[in-house]
Amino acid sequence: MTITITAFERSPDGGRGLARDTRVRWALEEVGLPYEVRFVSFRAMKEPAHLALHPFGQIPTYEEGDLALFETGAIVFHIAHRHAGLLPDDANARARAITWMFAALNTVEPPILELANARLLESDKSWFEERLPLVEDRVRNRLKQLSARLGDAEWLDGAFSVGDLMMVSVLLRLKPSGLLNEFPNLVAYVARGEARPAYERAFDAQLAAYRASHRPAD
Ligand code: GTB
C-alpha cells in the first residue's frame, strides 16, 4: 500500500533537515518502506483539504490506505510498531524504547523549541537579551541530564531504537546553537545517528526536495 507523507513545499530550514518530515522519512528508511511525498505550501496547509488530515494545519502527515495520521510521535510509533527494525522484541526493552521516544518529545524537545522560538520570534523585544540565558539554561539542564544518562553508551538503551531516532531528531535542532558542543558525548551520539545509512537517505531526500524548490526559475 502506498505511503504518502506531506512536507513543506519550500522548507524554511535551508535544507538542513530540521523540519519534521525528516524524522518520518528516517523511520521509513530504517524499516525499508518506500514512500511518496506531497509538498504543501504554507497557504495550502491552512485550507480545508489539509486541515482534514491535520487539524492544526501543519506538516508532516501520513497516509496509508484509509489510515491518515498526524503528529510525528504517532506516525513514527505507528511505523515502528508495524514493521521490524525500530523496536526490540523483548517486551520490557520495547517499553523502554517507547519511553525514550516520549522523553524526547515531552521532556527534551519543549525547552529546545522554546529556545528556537525565542530566537526566531522575540529577538526584537527589549527583554530578549535578559531572557535568553534563562531559556538556554533550561536546555542546558536537560542536556546535562541526558548526557549523564547516556555516558559512554552508543545508544540510550542497548541497540538503536525508535527512542534514539526521536532523541537524535530532537537534538539536531540544537546544532546551530552551539549548546550541544558543551556535551561531547551528545555530539558523538547525534553524529552516530546522522551516520546511519537510513538517516543519510532521509536527509538527502529532503535536501533534494529543498534544492528543487529553490532552483531559480528558467
Ligand atoms: N507536534 C507536531 C509534530 O511533531 O508533528 C509539530 C508539527 C510542526 O511543528 N510542524 C511544523 C509546521 O507545519 C513544521 S516542522 N509549521 C507550520 C505551521 O505551524 O504553520 C517545525 C520546523 C519548522 C521550521 C524549521 N526550520 O526552519 O528550521 C524547523 C522545524
PDB file of C-alpha atoms in Angstrom, residues 101-189:
ATOM      1  CA  MET A 101      10.626   8.304  22.408  1.00  0.00           C
ATOM      2  CA  PHE A 102       8.178  10.051  24.742  1.00  0.00           C
ATOM      3  CA  ALA A 103      11.060  11.543  26.739  1.00  0.00           C
ATOM      4  CA  ALA A 104      12.471  13.027  23.537  1.00  0.00           C
ATOM      5  CA  LEU A 105       9.134  14.582  22.613  1.00  0.00           C
ATOM      6  CA  ASN A 106       7.789  15.583  26.018  1.00  0.00           C
ATOM      7  CA  THR A 107      10.849  16.354  28.118  1.00  0.00           C
ATOM      8  CA  VAL A 108      13.765  17.235  25.844  1.00  0.00           C
ATOM      9  CA  GLU A 109      12.086  18.865  22.868  1.00  0.00           C
ATOM     10  CA  PRO A 110       9.969  21.530  24.695  1.00  0.00           C
ATOM     11  CA  PRO A 111      12.885  23.620  26.027  1.00  0.00           C
ATOM     12  CA  ILE A 112      14.641  23.272  22.654  1.00  0.00           C
ATOM     13  CA  LEU A 113      11.545  24.603  20.901  1.00  0.00           C
ATOM     14  CA  GLU A 114      11.276  27.400  23.425  1.00  0.00           C
ATOM     15  CA  LEU A 115      14.832  28.422  22.574  1.00  0.00           C
ATOM     16  CA  ALA A 116      14.177  28.231  18.828  1.00  0.00           C
ATOM     17  CA  ASN A 117      11.011  30.318  19.216  1.00  0.00           C
ATOM     18  CA  ALA A 118      12.760  32.864  21.429  1.00  0.00           C
ATOM     19  CA  ARG A 119      15.471  33.370  18.795  1.00  0.00           C
ATOM     20  CA  LEU A 120      13.001  33.458  15.922  1.00  0.00           C
ATOM     21  CA  LEU A 121      10.156  35.491  17.382  1.00  0.00           C
ATOM     22  CA  GLU A 122      11.472  37.525  20.296  1.00  0.00           C
ATOM     23  CA  SER A 123      14.863  38.888  19.258  1.00  0.00           C
ATOM     24  CA  ASP A 124      13.425  42.376  18.700  1.00  0.00           C
ATOM     25  CA  LYS A 125      11.988  42.610  22.223  1.00  0.00           C
ATOM     26  CA  SER A 126      13.637  44.801  24.837  1.00  0.00           C
ATOM     27  CA  TRP A 127      13.804  41.872  27.272  1.00  0.00           C
ATOM     28  CA  PHE A 128      15.229  39.341  24.791  1.00  0.00           C
ATOM     29  CA  GLU A 129      18.882  39.569  25.918  1.00  0.00           C
ATOM     30  CA  GLU A 130      17.838  39.219  29.553  1.00  0.00           C
ATOM     31  CA  ARG A 131      15.591  36.216  28.935  1.00  0.00           C
ATOM     32  CA  LEU A 132      17.803  34.280  26.520  1.00  0.00           C
ATOM     33  CA  PRO A 133      20.271  32.937  29.149  1.00  0.00           C
ATOM     34  CA  LEU A 134      17.329  31.616  31.183  1.00  0.00           C
ATOM     35  CA  VAL A 135      15.925  29.769  28.202  1.00  0.00           C
ATOM     36  CA  GLU A 136      19.382  28.451  27.287  1.00  0.00           C
ATOM     37  CA  ASP A 137      19.895  27.212  30.839  1.00  0.00           C
ATOM     38  CA  ARG A 138      16.693  25.183  30.659  1.00  0.00           C
ATOM     39  CA  VAL A 139      18.046  23.464  27.553  1.00  0.00           C
ATOM     40  CA  ARG A 140      21.490  23.049  29.139  1.00  0.00           C
ATOM     41  CA  ASN A 141      19.948  21.425  32.193  1.00  0.00           C
ATOM     42  CA  ARG A 142      18.147  18.812  30.088  1.00  0.00           C
ATOM     43  CA  LEU A 143      21.269  18.149  28.035  1.00  0.00           C
ATOM     44  CA  LYS A 144      23.297  17.695  31.200  1.00  0.00           C
ATOM     45  CA  GLN A 145      20.827  15.106  32.487  1.00  0.00           C
ATOM     46  CA  LEU A 146      20.661  13.307  29.157  1.00  0.00           C
ATOM     47  CA  SER A 147      24.444  13.366  28.818  1.00  0.00           C
ATOM     48  CA  ALA A 148      24.819  11.871  32.305  1.00  0.00           C
ATOM     49  CA  ARG A 149      22.429   9.050  31.448  1.00  0.00           C
ATOM     50  CA  LEU A 150      23.980   8.283  28.059  1.00  0.00           C
ATOM     51  CA  GLY A 151      27.528   8.255  29.445  1.00  0.00           C
ATOM     52  CA  ASP A 152      29.799   6.258  27.143  1.00  0.00           C
ATOM     53  CA  ALA A 153      26.985   4.169  25.685  1.00  0.00           C
ATOM     54  CA  GLU A 154      26.367   4.120  21.972  1.00  0.00           C
ATOM     55  CA  TRP A 155      22.570   4.376  22.254  1.00  0.00           C
ATOM     56  CA  LEU A 156      20.163   5.153  25.085  1.00  0.00           C
ATOM     57  CA  ASP A 157      19.133   1.585  25.903  1.00  0.00           C
ATOM     58  CA  GLY A 158      21.034  -1.187  24.168  1.00  0.00           C
ATOM     59  CA  ALA A 159      20.562  -1.362  20.407  1.00  0.00           C
ATOM     60  CA  PHE A 160      19.463   1.611  18.302  1.00  0.00           C
ATOM     61  CA  SER A 161      15.691   2.056  18.581  1.00  0.00           C
ATOM     62  CA  VAL A 162      12.841   4.422  17.883  1.00  0.00           C
ATOM     63  CA  GLY A 163      13.843   6.169  21.133  1.00  0.00           C
ATOM     64  CA  ASP A 164      17.219   7.083  19.649  1.00  0.00           C
ATOM     65  CA  LEU A 165      15.682   8.067  16.323  1.00  0.00           C
ATOM     66  CA  MET A 166      13.441  10.560  18.074  1.00  0.00           C
ATOM     67  CA  MET A 167      16.076  11.800  20.531  1.00  0.00           C
ATOM     68  CA  VAL A 168      18.655  12.416  17.793  1.00  0.00           C
ATOM     69  CA  SER A 169      15.984  14.139  15.678  1.00  0.00           C
ATOM     70  CA  VAL A 170      15.157  16.455  18.571  1.00  0.00           C
ATOM     71  CA  LEU A 171      18.814  17.215  19.363  1.00  0.00           C
ATOM     72  CA  LEU A 172      19.618  18.002  15.727  1.00  0.00           C
ATOM     73  CA  ARG A 173      17.608  21.206  16.066  1.00  0.00           C
ATOM     74  CA  LEU A 174      20.282  22.416  18.531  1.00  0.00           C
ATOM     75  CA  LYS A 175      23.249  22.021  16.245  1.00  0.00           C
ATOM     76  CA  PRO A 176      23.289  25.645  15.048  1.00  0.00           C
ATOM     77  CA  SER A 177      23.094  26.958  18.641  1.00  0.00           C
ATOM     78  CA  GLY A 178      26.449  25.574  19.799  1.00  0.00           C
ATOM     79  CA  LEU A 179      24.850  24.378  23.063  1.00  0.00           C
ATOM     80  CA  LEU A 180      25.247  20.748  22.089  1.00  0.00           C
ATOM     81  CA  ASN A 181      29.026  21.230  21.870  1.00  0.00           C
ATOM     82  CA  GLU A 182      29.160  21.567  25.660  1.00  0.00           C
ATOM     83  CA  PHE A 183      28.375  17.836  25.811  1.00  0.00           C
ATOM     84  CA  PRO A 184      30.846  15.851  23.685  1.00  0.00           C
ATOM     85  CA  ASN A 185      29.066  12.527  24.257  1.00  0.00           C
ATOM     86  CA  LEU A 186      25.830  14.029  22.901  1.00  0.00           C
ATOM     87  CA  VAL A 187      27.691  15.437  19.888  1.00  0.00           C
ATOM     88  CA  ALA A 188      29.036  11.932  19.207  1.00  0.00           C
ATOM     89  CA  TYR A 189      25.573  10.422  19.775  1.00  0.00           C
TER      90      TYR A 189
END
